CSV table of C-alpha atoms in Angstrom, one decimal:
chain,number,residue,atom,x,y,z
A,1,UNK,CA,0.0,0.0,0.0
A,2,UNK,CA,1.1,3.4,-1.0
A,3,UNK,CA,0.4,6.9,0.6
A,4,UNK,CA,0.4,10.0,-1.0
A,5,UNK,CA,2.4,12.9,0.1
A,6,UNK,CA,-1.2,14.7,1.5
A,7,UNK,CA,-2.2,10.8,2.8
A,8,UNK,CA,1.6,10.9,4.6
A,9,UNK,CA,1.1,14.2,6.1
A,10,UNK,CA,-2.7,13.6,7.6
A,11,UNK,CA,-1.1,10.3,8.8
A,12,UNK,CA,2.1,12.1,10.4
A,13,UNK,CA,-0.9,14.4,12.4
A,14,UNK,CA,-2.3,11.7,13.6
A,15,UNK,CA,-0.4,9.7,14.6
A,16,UNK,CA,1.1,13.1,16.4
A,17,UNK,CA,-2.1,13.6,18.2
A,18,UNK,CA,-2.0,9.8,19.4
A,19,UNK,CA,1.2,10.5,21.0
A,20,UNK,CA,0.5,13.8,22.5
A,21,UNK,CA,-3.2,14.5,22.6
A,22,UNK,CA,-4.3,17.8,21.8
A,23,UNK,CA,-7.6,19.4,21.0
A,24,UNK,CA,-7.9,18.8,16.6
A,25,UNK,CA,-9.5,21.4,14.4
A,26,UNK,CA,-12.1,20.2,12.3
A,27,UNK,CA,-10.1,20.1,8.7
A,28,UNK,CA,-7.4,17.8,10.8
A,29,UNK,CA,-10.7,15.5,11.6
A,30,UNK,CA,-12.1,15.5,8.1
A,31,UNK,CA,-8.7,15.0,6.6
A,32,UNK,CA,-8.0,11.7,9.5
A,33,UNK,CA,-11.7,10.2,8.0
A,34,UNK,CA,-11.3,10.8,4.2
A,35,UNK,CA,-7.6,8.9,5.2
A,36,UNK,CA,-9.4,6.0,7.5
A,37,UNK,CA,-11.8,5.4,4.5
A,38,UNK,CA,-9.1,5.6,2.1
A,39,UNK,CA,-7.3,2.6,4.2
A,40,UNK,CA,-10.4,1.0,4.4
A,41,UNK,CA,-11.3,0.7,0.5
A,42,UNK,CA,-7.5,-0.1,0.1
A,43,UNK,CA,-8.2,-3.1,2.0
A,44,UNK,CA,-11.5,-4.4,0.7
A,45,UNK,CA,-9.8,-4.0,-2.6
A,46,UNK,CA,-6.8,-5.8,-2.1
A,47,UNK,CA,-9.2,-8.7,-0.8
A,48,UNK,CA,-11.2,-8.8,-4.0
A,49,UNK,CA,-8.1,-8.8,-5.9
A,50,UNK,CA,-6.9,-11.7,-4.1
A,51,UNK,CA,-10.3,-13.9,-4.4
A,52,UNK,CA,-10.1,-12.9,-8.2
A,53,UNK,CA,-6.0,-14.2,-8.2
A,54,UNK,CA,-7.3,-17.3,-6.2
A,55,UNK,CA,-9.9,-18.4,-8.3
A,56,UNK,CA,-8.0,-17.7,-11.3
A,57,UNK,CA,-5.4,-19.8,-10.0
A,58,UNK,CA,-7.9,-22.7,-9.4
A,59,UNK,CA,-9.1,-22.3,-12.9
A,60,UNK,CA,-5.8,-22.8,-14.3
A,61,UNK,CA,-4.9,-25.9,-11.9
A,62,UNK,CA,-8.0,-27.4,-13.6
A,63,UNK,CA,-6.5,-27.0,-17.3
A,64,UNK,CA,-3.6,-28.6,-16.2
A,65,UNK,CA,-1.5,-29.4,-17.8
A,66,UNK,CA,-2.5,-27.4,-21.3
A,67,UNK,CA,-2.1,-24.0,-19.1
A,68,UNK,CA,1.0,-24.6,-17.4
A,69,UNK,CA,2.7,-21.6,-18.0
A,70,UNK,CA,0.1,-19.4,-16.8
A,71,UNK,CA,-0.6,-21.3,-13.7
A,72,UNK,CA,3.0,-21.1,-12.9
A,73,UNK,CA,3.0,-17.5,-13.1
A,74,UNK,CA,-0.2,-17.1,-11.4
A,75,UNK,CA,1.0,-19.7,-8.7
A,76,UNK,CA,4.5,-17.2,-8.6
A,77,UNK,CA,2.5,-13.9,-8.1
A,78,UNK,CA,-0.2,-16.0,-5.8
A,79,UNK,CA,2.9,-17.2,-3.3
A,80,UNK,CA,4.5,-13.4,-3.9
A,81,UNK,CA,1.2,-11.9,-2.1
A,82,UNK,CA,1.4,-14.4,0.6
A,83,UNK,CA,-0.7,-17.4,-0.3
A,84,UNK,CA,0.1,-20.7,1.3
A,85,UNK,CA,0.0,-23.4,-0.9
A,86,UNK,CA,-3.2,-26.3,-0.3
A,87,UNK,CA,-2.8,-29.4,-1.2
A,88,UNK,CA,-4.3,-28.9,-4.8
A,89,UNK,CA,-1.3,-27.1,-5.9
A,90,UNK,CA,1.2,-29.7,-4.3
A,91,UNK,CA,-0.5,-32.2,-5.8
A,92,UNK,CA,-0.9,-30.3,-9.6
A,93,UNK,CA,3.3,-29.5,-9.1
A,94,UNK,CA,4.0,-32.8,-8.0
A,95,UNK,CA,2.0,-34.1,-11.5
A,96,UNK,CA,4.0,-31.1,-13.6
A,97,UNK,CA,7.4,-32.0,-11.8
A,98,UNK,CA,9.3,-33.1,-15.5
A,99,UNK,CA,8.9,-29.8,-16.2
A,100,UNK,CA,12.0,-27.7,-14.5
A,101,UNK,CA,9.9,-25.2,-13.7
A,102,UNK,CA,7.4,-26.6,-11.7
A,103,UNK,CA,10.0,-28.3,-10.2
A,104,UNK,CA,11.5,-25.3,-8.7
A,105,UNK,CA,8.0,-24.4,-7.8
A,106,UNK,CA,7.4,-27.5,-5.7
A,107,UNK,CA,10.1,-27.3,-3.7
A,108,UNK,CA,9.5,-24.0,-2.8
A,109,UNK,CA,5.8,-24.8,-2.2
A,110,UNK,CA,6.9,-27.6,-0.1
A,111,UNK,CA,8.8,-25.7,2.3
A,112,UNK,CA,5.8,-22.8,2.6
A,113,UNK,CA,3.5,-25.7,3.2
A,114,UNK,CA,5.1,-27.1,5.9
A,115,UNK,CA,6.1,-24.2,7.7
A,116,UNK,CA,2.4,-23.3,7.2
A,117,UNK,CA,2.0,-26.1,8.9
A,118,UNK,CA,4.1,-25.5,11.7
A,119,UNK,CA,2.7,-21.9,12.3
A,120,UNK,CA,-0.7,-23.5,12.6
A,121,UNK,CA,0.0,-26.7,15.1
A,122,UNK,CA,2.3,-23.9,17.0
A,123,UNK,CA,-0.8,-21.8,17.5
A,124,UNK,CA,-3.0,-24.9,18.5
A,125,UNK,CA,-1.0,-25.9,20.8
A,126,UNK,CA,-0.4,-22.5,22.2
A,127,UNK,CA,-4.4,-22.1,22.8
A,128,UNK,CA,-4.6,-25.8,24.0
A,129,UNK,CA,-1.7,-25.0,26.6
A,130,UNK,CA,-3.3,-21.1,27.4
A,131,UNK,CA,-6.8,-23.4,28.4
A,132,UNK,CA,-5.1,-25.8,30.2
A,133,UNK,CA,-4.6,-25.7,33.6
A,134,UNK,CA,-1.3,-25.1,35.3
A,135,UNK,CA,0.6,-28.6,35.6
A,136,UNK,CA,2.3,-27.1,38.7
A,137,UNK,CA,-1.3,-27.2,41.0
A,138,UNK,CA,-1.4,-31.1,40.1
A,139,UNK,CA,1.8,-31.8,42.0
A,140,UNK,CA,1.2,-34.4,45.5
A,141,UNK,CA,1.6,-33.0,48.2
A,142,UNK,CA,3.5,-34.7,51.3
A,143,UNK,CA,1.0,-36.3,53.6
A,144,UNK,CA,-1.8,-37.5,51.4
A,145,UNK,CA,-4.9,-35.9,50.4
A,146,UNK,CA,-5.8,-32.3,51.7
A,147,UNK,CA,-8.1,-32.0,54.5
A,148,UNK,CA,-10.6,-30.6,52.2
A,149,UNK,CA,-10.7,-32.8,49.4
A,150,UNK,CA,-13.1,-35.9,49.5
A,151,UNK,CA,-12.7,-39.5,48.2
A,152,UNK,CA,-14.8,-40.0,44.9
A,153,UNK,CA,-17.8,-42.4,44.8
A,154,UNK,CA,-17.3,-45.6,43.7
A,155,UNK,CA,-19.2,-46.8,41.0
A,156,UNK,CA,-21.2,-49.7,41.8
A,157,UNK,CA,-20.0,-53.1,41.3
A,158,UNK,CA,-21.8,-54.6,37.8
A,159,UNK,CA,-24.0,-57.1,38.5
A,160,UNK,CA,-23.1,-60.8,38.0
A,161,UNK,CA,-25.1,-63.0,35.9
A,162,UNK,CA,-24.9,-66.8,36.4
A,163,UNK,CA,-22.6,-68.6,33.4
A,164,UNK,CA,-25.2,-70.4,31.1
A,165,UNK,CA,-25.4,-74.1,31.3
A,166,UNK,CA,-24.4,-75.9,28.2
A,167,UNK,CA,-27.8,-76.8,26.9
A,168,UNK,CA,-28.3,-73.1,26.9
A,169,UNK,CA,-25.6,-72.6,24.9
A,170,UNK,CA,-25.7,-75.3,22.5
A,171,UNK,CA,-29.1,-77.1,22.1
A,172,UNK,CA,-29.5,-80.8,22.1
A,173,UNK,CA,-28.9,-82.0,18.6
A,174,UNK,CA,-31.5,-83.7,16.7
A,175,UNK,CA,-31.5,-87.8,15.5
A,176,UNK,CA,-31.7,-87.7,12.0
A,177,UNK,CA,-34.8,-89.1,10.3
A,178,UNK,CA,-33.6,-92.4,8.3
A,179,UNK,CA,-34.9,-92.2,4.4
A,180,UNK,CA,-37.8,-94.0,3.5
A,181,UNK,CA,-37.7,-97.2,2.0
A,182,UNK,CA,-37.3,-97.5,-1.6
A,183,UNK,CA,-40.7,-98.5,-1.7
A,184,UNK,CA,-42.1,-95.9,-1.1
A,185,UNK,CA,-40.0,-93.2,-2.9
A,186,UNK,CA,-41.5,-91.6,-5.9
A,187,UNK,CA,-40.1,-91.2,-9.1
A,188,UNK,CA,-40.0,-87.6,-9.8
């Protein structure tokens, strides 16, 4: 982002006020507002020109490979504004990797990816360890229990079914019936 020499001087006032506050005059007001909306459309621009760069870059990755080149310098200006790489794109370099270019890419990719990676697991485990309570209150003390702690219930005992007899489990087995005599078999 780029200020103006006017947008510098407003910001110079301000941010001299901050410092040391002081009653402002009403132009030094008006100019700090037109500056704080100036910031502000800055910003909601530079995010609609990043969804635009993002889903162009997913278009290309679905060309692939007859857009390779522009992918690659989408992917290049993508990683130049700060974009961390998803899987979609590892995957798409890994397929493009005979290519020396995408090569170079991956690697680079690679390495973004994991410390992405990293950044992310450091900050879960940051908030995980910030809820957590304090390992040093779980110590033992010497002596047992505190006075004012109190044993937990037991659960009750489950109750105990008799074992099953074995005609329960396996039923008596059945004589089987002889075969008539030929006699009296049908033809059929």
């Amino acid at each position: 982002m780029a200020f103006s020499a006017d947008e510098l001087r407003v910001l110079r006032r301000a941010l001299a006020t901050a410092l040391h506050p002081a009653p402002l005059q009403d132009e030094d007001v008006r100019d700090c507002l037109c500056l704080a909306q100036s910031v502000d459309e800055a910003v909601r621009e530079a995010g609609r020109q990043r969804a635009f760069l993002l889903d162009d870059l997913a278009r290309y990755r679905e060309a692939l490979p007859g857009s390779l080149s522009g992918y690659l310098e989408l992917l290049r200006d993508a990683l130049a504004a700060g974009y961390d790489p998803g899987a979609d794109d590892l995957a798409a370099l890994r397929a493009l990797r005979r290519n020396p270019a995408a090569a170079e890419l991956l690697a680079r990719c690679q390495v973004l990816a994991e410390r992405s990676v990293r950044t992310r697991l450091a900050r879960v485990s940051q908030a995980t360890a910030s809820s957590a309570p304090s390992r040093a209150r779980l110590l033992a003390l010497p002596g047992g229990r505190a006075a004012g702690d109190e044993p937990k219930p037991t659960p009750p005992a489950p109750v105990k079914r008799p074992a099953p007899k074995p005609s329960e489990v396996f039923p008596p087995r059945r004589r089987p019936v002889p075969p008539p005599p030929p006699e009296q078999r049908v033809a059929g």
